[in-house]
Structures are given as C-alpha cells and as structure tokens.
PDB file of C-alpha atoms and ligand atoms in Angstrom:
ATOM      1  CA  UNK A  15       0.000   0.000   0.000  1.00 73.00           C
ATOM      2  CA  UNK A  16       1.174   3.398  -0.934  1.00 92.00           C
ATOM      3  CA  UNK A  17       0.189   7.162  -0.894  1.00 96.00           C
ATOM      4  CA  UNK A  18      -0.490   8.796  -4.125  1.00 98.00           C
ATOM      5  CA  UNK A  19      -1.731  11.650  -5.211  1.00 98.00           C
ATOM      6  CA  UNK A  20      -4.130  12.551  -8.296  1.00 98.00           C
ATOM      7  CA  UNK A  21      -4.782  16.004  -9.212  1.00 98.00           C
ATOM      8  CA  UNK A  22      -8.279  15.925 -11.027  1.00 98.00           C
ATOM      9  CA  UNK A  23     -10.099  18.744 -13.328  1.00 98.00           C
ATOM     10  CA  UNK A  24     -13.094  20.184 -11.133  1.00 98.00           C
ATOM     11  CA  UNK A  25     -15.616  22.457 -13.247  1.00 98.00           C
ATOM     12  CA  UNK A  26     -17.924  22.671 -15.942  1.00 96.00           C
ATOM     13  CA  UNK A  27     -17.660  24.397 -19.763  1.00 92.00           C
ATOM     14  CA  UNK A  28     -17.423  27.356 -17.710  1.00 95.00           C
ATOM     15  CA  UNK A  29     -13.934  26.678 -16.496  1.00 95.00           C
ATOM     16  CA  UNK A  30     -12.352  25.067 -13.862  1.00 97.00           C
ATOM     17  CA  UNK A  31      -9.263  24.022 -12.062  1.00 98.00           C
ATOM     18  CA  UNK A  32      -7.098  21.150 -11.086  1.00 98.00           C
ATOM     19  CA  UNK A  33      -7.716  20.254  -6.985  1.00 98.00           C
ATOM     20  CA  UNK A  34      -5.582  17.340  -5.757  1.00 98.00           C
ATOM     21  CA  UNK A  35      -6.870  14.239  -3.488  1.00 98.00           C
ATOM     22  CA  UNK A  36      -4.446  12.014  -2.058  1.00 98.00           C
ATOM     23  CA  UNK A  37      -5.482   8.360  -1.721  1.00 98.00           C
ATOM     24  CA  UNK A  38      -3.917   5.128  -0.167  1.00 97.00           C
ATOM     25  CA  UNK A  39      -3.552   2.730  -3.269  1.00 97.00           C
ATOM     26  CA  UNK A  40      -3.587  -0.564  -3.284  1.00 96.00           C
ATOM     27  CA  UNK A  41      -1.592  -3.488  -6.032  1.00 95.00           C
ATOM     28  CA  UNK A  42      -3.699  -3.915  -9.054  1.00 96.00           C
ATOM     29  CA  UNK A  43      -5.738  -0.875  -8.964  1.00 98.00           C
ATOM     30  CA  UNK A  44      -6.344   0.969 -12.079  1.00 98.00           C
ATOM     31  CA  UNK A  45      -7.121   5.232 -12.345  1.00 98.00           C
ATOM     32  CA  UNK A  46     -10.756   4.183 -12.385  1.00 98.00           C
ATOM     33  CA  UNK A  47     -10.486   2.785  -9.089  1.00 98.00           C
ATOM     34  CA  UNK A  48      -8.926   5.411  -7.417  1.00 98.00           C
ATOM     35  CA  UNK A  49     -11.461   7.997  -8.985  1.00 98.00           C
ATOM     36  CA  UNK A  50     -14.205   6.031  -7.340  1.00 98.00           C
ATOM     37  CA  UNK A  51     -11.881   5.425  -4.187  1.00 98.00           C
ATOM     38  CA  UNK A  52     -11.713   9.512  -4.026  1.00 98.00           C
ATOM     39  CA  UNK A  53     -15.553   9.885  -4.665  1.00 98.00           C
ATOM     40  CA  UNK A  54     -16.196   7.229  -1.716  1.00 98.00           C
ATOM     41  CA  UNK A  55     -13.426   8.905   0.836  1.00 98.00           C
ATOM     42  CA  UNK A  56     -13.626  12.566  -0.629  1.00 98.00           C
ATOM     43  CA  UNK A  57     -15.629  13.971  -3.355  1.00 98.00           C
ATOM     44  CA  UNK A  58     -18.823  12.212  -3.486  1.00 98.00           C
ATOM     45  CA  UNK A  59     -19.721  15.139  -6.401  1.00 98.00           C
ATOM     46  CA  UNK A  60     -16.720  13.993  -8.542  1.00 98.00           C
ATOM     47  CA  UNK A  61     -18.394  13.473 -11.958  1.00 98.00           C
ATOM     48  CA  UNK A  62     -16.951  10.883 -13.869  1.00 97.00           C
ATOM     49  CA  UNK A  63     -18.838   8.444 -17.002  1.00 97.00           C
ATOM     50  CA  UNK A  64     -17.824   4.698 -16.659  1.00 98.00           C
ATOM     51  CA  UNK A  65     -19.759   1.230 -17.281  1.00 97.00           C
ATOM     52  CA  UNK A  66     -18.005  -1.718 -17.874  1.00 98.00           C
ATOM     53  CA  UNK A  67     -14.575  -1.413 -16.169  1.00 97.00           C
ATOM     54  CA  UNK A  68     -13.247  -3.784 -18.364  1.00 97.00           C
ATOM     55  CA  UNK A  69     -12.278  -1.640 -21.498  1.00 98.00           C
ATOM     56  CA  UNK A  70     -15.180  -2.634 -23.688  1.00 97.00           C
ATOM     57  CA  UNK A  71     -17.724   0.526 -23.166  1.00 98.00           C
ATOM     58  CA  UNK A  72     -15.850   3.418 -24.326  1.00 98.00           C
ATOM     59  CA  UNK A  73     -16.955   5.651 -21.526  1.00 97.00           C
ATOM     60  CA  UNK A  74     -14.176   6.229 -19.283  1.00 98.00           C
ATOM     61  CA  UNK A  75     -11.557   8.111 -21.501  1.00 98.00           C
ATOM     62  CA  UNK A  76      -9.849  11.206 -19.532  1.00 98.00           C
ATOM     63  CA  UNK A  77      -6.353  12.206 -20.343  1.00 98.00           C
ATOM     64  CA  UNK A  78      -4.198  11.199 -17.575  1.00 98.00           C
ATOM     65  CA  UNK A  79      -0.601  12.961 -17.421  1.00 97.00           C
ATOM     66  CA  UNK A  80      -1.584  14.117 -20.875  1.00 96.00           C
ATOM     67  CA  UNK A  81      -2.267  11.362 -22.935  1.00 95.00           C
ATOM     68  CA  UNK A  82      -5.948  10.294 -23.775  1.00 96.00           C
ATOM     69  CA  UNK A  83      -6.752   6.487 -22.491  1.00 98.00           C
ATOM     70  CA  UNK A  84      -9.310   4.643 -20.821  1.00 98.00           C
ATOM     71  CA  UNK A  85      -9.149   5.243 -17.136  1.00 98.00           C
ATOM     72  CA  UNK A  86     -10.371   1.690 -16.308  1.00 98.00           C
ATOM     73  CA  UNK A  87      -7.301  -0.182 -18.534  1.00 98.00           C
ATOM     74  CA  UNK A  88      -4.557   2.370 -17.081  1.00 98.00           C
ATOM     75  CA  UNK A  89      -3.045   0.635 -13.926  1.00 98.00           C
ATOM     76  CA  UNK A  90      -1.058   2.715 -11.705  1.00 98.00           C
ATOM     77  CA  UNK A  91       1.652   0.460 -12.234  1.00 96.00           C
ATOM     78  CA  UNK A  92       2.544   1.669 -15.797  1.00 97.00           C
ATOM     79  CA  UNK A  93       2.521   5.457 -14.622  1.00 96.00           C
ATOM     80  CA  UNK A  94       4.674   7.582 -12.658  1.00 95.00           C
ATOM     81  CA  UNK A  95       2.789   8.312  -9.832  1.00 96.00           C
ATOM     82  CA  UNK A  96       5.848   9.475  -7.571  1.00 96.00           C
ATOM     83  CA  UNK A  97       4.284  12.848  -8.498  1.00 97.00           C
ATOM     84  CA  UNK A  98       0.651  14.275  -8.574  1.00 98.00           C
ATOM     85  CA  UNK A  99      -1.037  12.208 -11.477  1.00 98.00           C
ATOM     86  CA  UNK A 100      -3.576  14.461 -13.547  1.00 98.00           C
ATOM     87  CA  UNK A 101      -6.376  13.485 -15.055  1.00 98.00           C
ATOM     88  CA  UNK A 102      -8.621  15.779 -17.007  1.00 98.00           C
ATOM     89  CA  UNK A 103     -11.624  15.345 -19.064  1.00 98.00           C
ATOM     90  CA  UNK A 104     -11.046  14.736 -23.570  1.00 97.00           C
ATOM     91  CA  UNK A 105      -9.537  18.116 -24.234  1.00 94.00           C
ATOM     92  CA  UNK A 106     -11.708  17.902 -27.900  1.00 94.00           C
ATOM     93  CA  UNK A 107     -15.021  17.991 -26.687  1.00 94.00           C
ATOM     94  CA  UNK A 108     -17.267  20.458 -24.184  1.00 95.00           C
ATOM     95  CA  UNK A 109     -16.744  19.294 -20.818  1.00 97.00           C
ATOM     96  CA  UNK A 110     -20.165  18.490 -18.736  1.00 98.00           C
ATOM     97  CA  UNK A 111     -18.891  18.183 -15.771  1.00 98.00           C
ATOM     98  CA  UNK A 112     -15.452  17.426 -13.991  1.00 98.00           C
ATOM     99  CA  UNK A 113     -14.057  13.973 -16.059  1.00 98.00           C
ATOM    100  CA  UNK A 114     -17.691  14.028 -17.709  1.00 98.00           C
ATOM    101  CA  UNK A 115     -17.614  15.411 -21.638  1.00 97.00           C
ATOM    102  CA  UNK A 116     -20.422  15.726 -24.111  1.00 97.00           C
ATOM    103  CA  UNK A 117     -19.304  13.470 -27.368  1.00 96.00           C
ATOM    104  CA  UNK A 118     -22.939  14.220 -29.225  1.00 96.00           C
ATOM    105  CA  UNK A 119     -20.884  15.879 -31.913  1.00 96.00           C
ATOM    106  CA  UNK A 120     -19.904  12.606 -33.306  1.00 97.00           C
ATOM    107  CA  UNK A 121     -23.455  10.795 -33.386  1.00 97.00           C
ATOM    108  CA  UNK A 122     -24.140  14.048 -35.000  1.00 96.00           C
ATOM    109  CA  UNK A 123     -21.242  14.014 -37.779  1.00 97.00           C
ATOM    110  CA  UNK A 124     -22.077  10.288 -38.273  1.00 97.00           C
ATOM    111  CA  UNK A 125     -25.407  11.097 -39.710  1.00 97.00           C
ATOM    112  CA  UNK A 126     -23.170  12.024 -43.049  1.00 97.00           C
ATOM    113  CA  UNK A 127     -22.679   8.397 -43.400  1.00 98.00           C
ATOM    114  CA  UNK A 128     -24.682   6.707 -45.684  1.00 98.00           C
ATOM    115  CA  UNK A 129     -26.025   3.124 -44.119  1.00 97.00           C
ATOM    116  CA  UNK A 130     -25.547  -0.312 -45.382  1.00 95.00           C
ATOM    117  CA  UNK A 131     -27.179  -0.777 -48.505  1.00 94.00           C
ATOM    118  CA  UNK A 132     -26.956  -4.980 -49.530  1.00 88.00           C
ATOM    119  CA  UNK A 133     -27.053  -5.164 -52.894  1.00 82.00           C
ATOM    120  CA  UNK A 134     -30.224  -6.845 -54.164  1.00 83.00           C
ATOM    121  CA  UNK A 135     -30.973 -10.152 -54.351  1.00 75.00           C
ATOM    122  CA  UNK A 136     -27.486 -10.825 -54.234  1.00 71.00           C
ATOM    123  CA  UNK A 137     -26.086 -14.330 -53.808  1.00 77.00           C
ATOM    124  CA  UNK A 138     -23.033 -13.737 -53.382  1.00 74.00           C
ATOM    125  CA  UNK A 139     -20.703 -15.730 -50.653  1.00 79.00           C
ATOM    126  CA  UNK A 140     -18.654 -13.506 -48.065  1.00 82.00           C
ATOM    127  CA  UNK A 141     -15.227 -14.608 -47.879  1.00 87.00           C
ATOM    128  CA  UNK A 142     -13.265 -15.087 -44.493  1.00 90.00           C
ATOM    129  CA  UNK A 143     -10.989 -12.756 -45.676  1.00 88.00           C
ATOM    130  CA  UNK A 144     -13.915  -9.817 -46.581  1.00 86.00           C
ATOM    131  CA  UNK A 145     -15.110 -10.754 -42.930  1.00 87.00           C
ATOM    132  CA  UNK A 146     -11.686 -10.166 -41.399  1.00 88.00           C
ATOM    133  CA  UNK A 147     -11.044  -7.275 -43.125  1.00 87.00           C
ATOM    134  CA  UNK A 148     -14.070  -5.296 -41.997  1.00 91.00           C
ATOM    135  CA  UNK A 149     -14.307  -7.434 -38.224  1.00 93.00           C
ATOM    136  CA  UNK A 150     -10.977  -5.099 -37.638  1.00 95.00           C
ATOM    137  CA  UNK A 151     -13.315  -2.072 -37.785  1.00 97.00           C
ATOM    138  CA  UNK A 152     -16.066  -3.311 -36.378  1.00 95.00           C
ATOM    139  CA  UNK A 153     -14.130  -3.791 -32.807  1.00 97.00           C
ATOM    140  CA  UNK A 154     -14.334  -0.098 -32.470  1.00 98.00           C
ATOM    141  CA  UNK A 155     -15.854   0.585 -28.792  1.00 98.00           C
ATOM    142  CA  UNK A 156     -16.865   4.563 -29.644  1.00 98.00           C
ATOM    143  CA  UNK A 157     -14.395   5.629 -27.055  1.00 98.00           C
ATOM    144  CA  UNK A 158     -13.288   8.809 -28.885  1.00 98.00           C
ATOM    145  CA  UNK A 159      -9.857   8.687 -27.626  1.00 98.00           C
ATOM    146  CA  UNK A 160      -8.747   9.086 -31.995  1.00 98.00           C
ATOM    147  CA  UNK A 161     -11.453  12.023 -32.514  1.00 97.00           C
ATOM    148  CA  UNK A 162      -9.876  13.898 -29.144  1.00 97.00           C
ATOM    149  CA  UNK A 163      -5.935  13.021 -30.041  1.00 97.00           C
ATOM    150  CA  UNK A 164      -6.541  13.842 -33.620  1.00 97.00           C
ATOM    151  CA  UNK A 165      -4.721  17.628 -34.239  1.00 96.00           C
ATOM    152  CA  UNK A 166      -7.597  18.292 -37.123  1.00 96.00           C
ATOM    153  CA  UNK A 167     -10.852  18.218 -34.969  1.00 96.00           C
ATOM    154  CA  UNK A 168      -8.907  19.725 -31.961  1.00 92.00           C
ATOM    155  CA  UNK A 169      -7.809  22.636 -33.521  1.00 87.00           C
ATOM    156  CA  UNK A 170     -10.812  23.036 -34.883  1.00 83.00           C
ATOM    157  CA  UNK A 171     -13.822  24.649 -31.799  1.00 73.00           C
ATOM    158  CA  UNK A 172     -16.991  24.137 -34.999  1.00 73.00           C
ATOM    159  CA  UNK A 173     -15.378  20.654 -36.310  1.00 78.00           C
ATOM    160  CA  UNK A 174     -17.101  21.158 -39.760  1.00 86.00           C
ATOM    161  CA  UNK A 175     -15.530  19.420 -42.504  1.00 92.00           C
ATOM    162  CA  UNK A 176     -13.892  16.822 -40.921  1.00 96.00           C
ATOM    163  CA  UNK A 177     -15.804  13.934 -39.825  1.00 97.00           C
ATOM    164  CA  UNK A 178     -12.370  12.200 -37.794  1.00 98.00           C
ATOM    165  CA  UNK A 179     -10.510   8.690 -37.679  1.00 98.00           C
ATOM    166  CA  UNK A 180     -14.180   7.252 -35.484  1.00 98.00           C
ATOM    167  CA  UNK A 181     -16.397   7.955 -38.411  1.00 98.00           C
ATOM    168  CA  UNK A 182     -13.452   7.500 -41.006  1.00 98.00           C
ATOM    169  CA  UNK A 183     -13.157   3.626 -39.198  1.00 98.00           C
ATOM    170  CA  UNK A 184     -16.870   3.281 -39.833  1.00 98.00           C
ATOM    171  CA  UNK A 185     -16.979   4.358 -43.302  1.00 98.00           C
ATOM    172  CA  UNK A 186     -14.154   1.788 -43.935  1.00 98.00           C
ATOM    173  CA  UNK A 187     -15.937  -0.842 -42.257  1.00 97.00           C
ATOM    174  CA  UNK A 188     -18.895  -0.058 -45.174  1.00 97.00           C
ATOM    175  CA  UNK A 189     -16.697   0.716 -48.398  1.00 96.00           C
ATOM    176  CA  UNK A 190     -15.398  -2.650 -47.700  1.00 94.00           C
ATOM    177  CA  UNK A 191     -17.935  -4.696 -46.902  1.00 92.00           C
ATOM    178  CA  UNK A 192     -18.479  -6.693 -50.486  1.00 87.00           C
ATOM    179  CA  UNK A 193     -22.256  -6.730 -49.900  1.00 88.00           C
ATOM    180  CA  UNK A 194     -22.771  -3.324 -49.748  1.00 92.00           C
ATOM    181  CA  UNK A 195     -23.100  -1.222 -53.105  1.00 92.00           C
ATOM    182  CA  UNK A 196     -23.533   2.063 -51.542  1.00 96.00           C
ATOM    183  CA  UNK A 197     -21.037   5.163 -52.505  1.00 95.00           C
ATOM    184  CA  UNK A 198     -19.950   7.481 -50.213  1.00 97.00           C
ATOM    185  CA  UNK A 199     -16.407   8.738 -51.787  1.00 97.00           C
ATOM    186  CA  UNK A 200     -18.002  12.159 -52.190  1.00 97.00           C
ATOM    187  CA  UNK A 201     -19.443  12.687 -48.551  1.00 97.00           C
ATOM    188  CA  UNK A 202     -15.710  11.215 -47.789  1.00 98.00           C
ATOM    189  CA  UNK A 203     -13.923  13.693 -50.402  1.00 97.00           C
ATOM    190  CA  UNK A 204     -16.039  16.869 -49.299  1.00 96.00           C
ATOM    191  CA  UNK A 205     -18.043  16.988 -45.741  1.00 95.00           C
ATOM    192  CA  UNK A 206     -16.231  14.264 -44.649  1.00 96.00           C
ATOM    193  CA  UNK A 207     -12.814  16.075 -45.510  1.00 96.00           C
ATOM    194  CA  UNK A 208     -10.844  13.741 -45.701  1.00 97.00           C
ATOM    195  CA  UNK A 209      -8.066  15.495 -47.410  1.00 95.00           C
ATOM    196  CA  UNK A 210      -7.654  17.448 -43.884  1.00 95.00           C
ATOM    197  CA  UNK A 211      -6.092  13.840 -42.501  1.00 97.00           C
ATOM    198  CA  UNK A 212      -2.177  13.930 -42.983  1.00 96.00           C
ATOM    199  CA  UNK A 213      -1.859  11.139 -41.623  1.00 97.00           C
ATOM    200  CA  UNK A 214       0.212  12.032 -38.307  1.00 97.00           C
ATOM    201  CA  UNK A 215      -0.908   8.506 -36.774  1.00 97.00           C
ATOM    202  CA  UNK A 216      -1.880   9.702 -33.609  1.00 97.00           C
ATOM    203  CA  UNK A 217      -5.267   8.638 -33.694  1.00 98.00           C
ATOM    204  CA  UNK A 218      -3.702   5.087 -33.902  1.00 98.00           C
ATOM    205  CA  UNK A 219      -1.314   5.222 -31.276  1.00 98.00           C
ATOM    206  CA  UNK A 220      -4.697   5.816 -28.765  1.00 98.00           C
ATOM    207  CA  UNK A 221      -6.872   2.808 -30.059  1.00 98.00           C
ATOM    208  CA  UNK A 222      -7.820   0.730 -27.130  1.00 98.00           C
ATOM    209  CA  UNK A 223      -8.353  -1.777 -29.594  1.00 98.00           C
ATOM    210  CA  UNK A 224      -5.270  -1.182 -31.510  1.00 98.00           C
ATOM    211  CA  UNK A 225      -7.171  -0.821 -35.102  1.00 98.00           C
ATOM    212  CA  UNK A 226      -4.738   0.115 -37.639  1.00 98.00           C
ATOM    213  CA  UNK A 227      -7.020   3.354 -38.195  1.00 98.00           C
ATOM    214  CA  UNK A 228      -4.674   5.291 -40.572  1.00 98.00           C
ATOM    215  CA  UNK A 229      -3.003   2.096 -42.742  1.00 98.00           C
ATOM    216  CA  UNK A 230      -6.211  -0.187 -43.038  1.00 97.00           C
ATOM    217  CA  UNK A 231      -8.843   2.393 -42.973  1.00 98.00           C
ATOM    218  CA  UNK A 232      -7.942   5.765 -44.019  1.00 98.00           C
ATOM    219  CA  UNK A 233      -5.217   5.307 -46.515  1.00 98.00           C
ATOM    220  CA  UNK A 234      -7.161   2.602 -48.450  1.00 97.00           C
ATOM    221  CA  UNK A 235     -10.067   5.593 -48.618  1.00 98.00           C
ATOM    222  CA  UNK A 236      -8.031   7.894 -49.440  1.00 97.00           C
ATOM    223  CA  UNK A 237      -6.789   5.992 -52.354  1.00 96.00           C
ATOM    224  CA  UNK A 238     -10.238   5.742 -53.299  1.00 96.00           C
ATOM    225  CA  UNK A 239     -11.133   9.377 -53.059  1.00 96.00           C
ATOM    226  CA  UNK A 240      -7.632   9.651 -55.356  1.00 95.00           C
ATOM    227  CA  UNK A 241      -8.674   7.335 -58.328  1.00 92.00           C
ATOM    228  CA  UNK A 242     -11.860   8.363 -58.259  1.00 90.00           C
ATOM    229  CA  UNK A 243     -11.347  12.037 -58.520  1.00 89.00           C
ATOM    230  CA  UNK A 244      -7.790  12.660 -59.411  1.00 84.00           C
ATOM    231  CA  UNK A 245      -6.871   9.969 -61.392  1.00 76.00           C
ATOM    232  CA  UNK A 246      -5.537  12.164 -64.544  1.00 74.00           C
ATOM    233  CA  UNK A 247      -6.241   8.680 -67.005  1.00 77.00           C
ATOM    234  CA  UNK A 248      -9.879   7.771 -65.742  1.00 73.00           C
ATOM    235  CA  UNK A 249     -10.525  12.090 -65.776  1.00 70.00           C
ATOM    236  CA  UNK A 250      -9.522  12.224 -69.561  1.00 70.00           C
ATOM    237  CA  UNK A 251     -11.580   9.152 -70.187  1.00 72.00           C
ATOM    238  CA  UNK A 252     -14.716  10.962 -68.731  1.00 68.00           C
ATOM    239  CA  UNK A 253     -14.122  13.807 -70.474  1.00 67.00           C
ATOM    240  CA  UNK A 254     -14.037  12.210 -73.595  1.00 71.00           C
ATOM    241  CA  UNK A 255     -17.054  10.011 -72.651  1.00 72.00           C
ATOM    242  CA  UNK A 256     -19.013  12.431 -70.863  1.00 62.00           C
ATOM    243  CA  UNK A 257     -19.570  10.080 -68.084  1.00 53.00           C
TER     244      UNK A 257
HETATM  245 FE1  LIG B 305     -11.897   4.318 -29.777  1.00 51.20          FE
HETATM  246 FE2  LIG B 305     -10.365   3.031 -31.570  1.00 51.20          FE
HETATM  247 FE3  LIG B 305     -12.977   3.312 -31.996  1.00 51.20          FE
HETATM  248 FE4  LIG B 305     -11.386   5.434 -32.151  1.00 51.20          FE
HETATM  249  S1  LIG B 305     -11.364   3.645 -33.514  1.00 51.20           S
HETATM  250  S2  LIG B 305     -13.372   5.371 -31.152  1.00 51.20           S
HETATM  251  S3  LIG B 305      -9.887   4.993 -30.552  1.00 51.20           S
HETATM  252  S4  LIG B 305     -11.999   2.163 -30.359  1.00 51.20           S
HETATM  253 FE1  LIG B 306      -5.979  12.761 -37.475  1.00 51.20          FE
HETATM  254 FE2  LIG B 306      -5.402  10.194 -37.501  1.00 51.20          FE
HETATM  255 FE3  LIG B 306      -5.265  11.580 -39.690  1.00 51.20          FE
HETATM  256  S1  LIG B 306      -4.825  11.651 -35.937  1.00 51.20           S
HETATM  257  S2  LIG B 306      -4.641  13.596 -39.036  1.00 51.20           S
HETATM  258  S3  LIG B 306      -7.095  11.189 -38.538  1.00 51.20           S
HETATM  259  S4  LIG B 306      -3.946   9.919 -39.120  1.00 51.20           S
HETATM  260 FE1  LIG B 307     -16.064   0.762 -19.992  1.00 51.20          FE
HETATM  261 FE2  LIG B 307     -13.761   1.924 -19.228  1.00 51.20          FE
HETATM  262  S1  LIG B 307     -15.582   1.681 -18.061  1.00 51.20           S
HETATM  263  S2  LIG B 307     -14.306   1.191 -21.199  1.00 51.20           S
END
C-alpha cells in the first residue's frame, strides 16, 4: 500500500481548475479505481462516465498525465505516480462536468454516413478474408480517444468538414464490406474532408483496440477518393465520354 496523489479537473464548460486528493492505493488498482476510491473517501460530487470497467464501453476516456486512455485499462503500475497524477476530461469535446464530456458531436457528424445498402438479391458468398477485413473495424468501442488526439478536430472549436478517424473507421468498415453497393467517396472527399487527414498517426497510437485506423482504414479511402477524382487517365476518359 502506498500514498499517491491525483490532481483531477473540477468544473464545468465554464472553467475550472485542477484540486488534488491524495489516496492510499492498493496493487492492481487501475485510475478508475482510485477515482471512485476519491468519490467514496472525498468527493462524493466527482463526476466521472464509466460502465463496464473492463475496457469494452468506451466511456471512461480522460487524459491522464496528458495522454488520452481509458481510465479503467490504465493501472497505476505503468505510470509515474511518484508525483501528482492528472487526469482531465477529452480536451476535444465540451466538458459536462469534472471527467464528464459531451461526445454528441460525433453521433451528429455520423449522420453524413450513408447506411448499409446490400445489394439486391445478391447471392453472393462472403469470404473469411472480406469478414476479417471489416471485423478489424467493427471492434471499435466509440471511445473517442482518436477524434480527441486527432490535431484536425482539436484545432478546430466548430469541427465542420472533418468527420475524424471514429467515423473514417466506420466508413471503412462499409466501403469494404463486399455486400454493400452504396457510394460514399463524395461525402468522404467533401463533408467528410478527408483530405484534412495527414496522416500524423496519432489517432492510432490511442486505439484501445489497436485498429490500424490510418493504414487499413484511411489510406485505403483515401486511395479511393484519389482514383476516383484525381486519377488524370480515368478524368480524360470521362471527359471524352461524358460520363
Ligand atoms: Fe476508440 Fe479506436 Fe474506436 Fe477510435 S477507432 S473510437 S480509438 S476504439
Ligand atoms: Fe488525425 Fe489520424 Fe489523420 S490523428 S490527421 S485522422 S492519421
Ligand atoms: Fe467501460 Fe472503461 S468503463 S471502457
């Protein structure tokens, strides 16, 4: 058993500041654990959003000494905690309250993203390769930690014209699904923007679920938006063909 102390965001979109608790910690525990040791002992008001405590919810992401994770997979025995540990709400999105942020922006931005759409009366067989290579993005957990690490949206207060490596995941997860005949290379090449992604990575260093957002997902759309639109042999082809 040890003393440690966390220093933890206290406010609302109005501001706030950092206050610091000090908690005995025990082996084993993760930052989850001592939030809701420090709202048992010491701030019952400490707002925080958690469900699962076992890293498959996606509610519990703070940024603790700075880097965005899920508070209930960060055991205190992988940080330094020698000095105050901070933890602060997603820096990308309005806090609520204390560790609590409101992340309806991205069921908002997702609404750009055309649905499923089977081909008809299709008979055709679904490989175990097609499955694997859209089961990837379908272990997202809607965390957010990509959409608050990634520079583009948090530079960005209005976050137009971007829709962010979440919704870019999910768009993969449709343009590759061999079933599906939908097209959705223009919401991708304009209000989804994703010419604003240079692909710094960061939104895959965060994954919880360690999806390979930029190489599998992005890239391959990107390439996409490319041949579609900039390819200069297919664009002299259409000019000449009208099409
Ligand atoms: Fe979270 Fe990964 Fe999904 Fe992004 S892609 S929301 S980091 S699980
Ligand atoms: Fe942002 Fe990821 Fe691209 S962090 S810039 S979406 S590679
Ligand atoms: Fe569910 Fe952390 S509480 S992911």
């Amino acid at each position: 058993m040890s003393t440690v102390t966390f220093r933890i965001f206290r406010g609302d979109r109005n501001g706030g500041e950092l206050k610091d608790y000090t908690i005995e910690v025990q082996e084993g525990m993760v930052v989850l654990d001592a939030i809701h040791q420090i709202q048992a002992e010491q701030a019952p008001d400490l707002a925080c959003r958690w469900n699962c405590k076992a890293g498959k919810c996606g509610s519990c992401g703070a940024e603790v000494n700075g880097k965005p994770t899920l508070m209930c997979m960060t055991r205190l025995d992988t940080i330094d905690t020698s000095k105050p540990v901070t933890v602060r709400p997603m820096k990308t999105f309005p806090v609520i309250r204390d560790l609590a942020t409101d992340v309806k922006w991205n069921y908002e931005a997702n609404k750009k993203i055309k649905p499923f759409t089977p081909a008809p009366n299709t008979d055709w067989i679904m490989f175990q390769e097609d499955v694997d290579r859209v089961q990837e993005f379908r272990k997202c957990i809607e965390c957010f930690l990509c959409q608050n690490v990634c520079h583009v949206l948090r530079e960005h207060d209005e976050k137009t014209g971007f829709i962010g490596p979440r919704l870019l995941v999910r768009t993969a997860s449709l343009e590759m699904h061999p079933l599906d005949v939908e097209n959705r290379l223009d919401m991708l090449k304009n209000e989804g923007g994703i010419g604003y992604c240079n692909i710094t990575k960061c939104c895959t260093e965060v994954c919880p679920e360690h999806i390979h957002i930029t190489d599998n997902a992005i890239i391959p759309l990107k390439e996409r938006v490319v041949d579609e639109y900039y390819d200069p042999i297919l664009g002299f082809f259409r000019r000449l063909f009208g099409s």
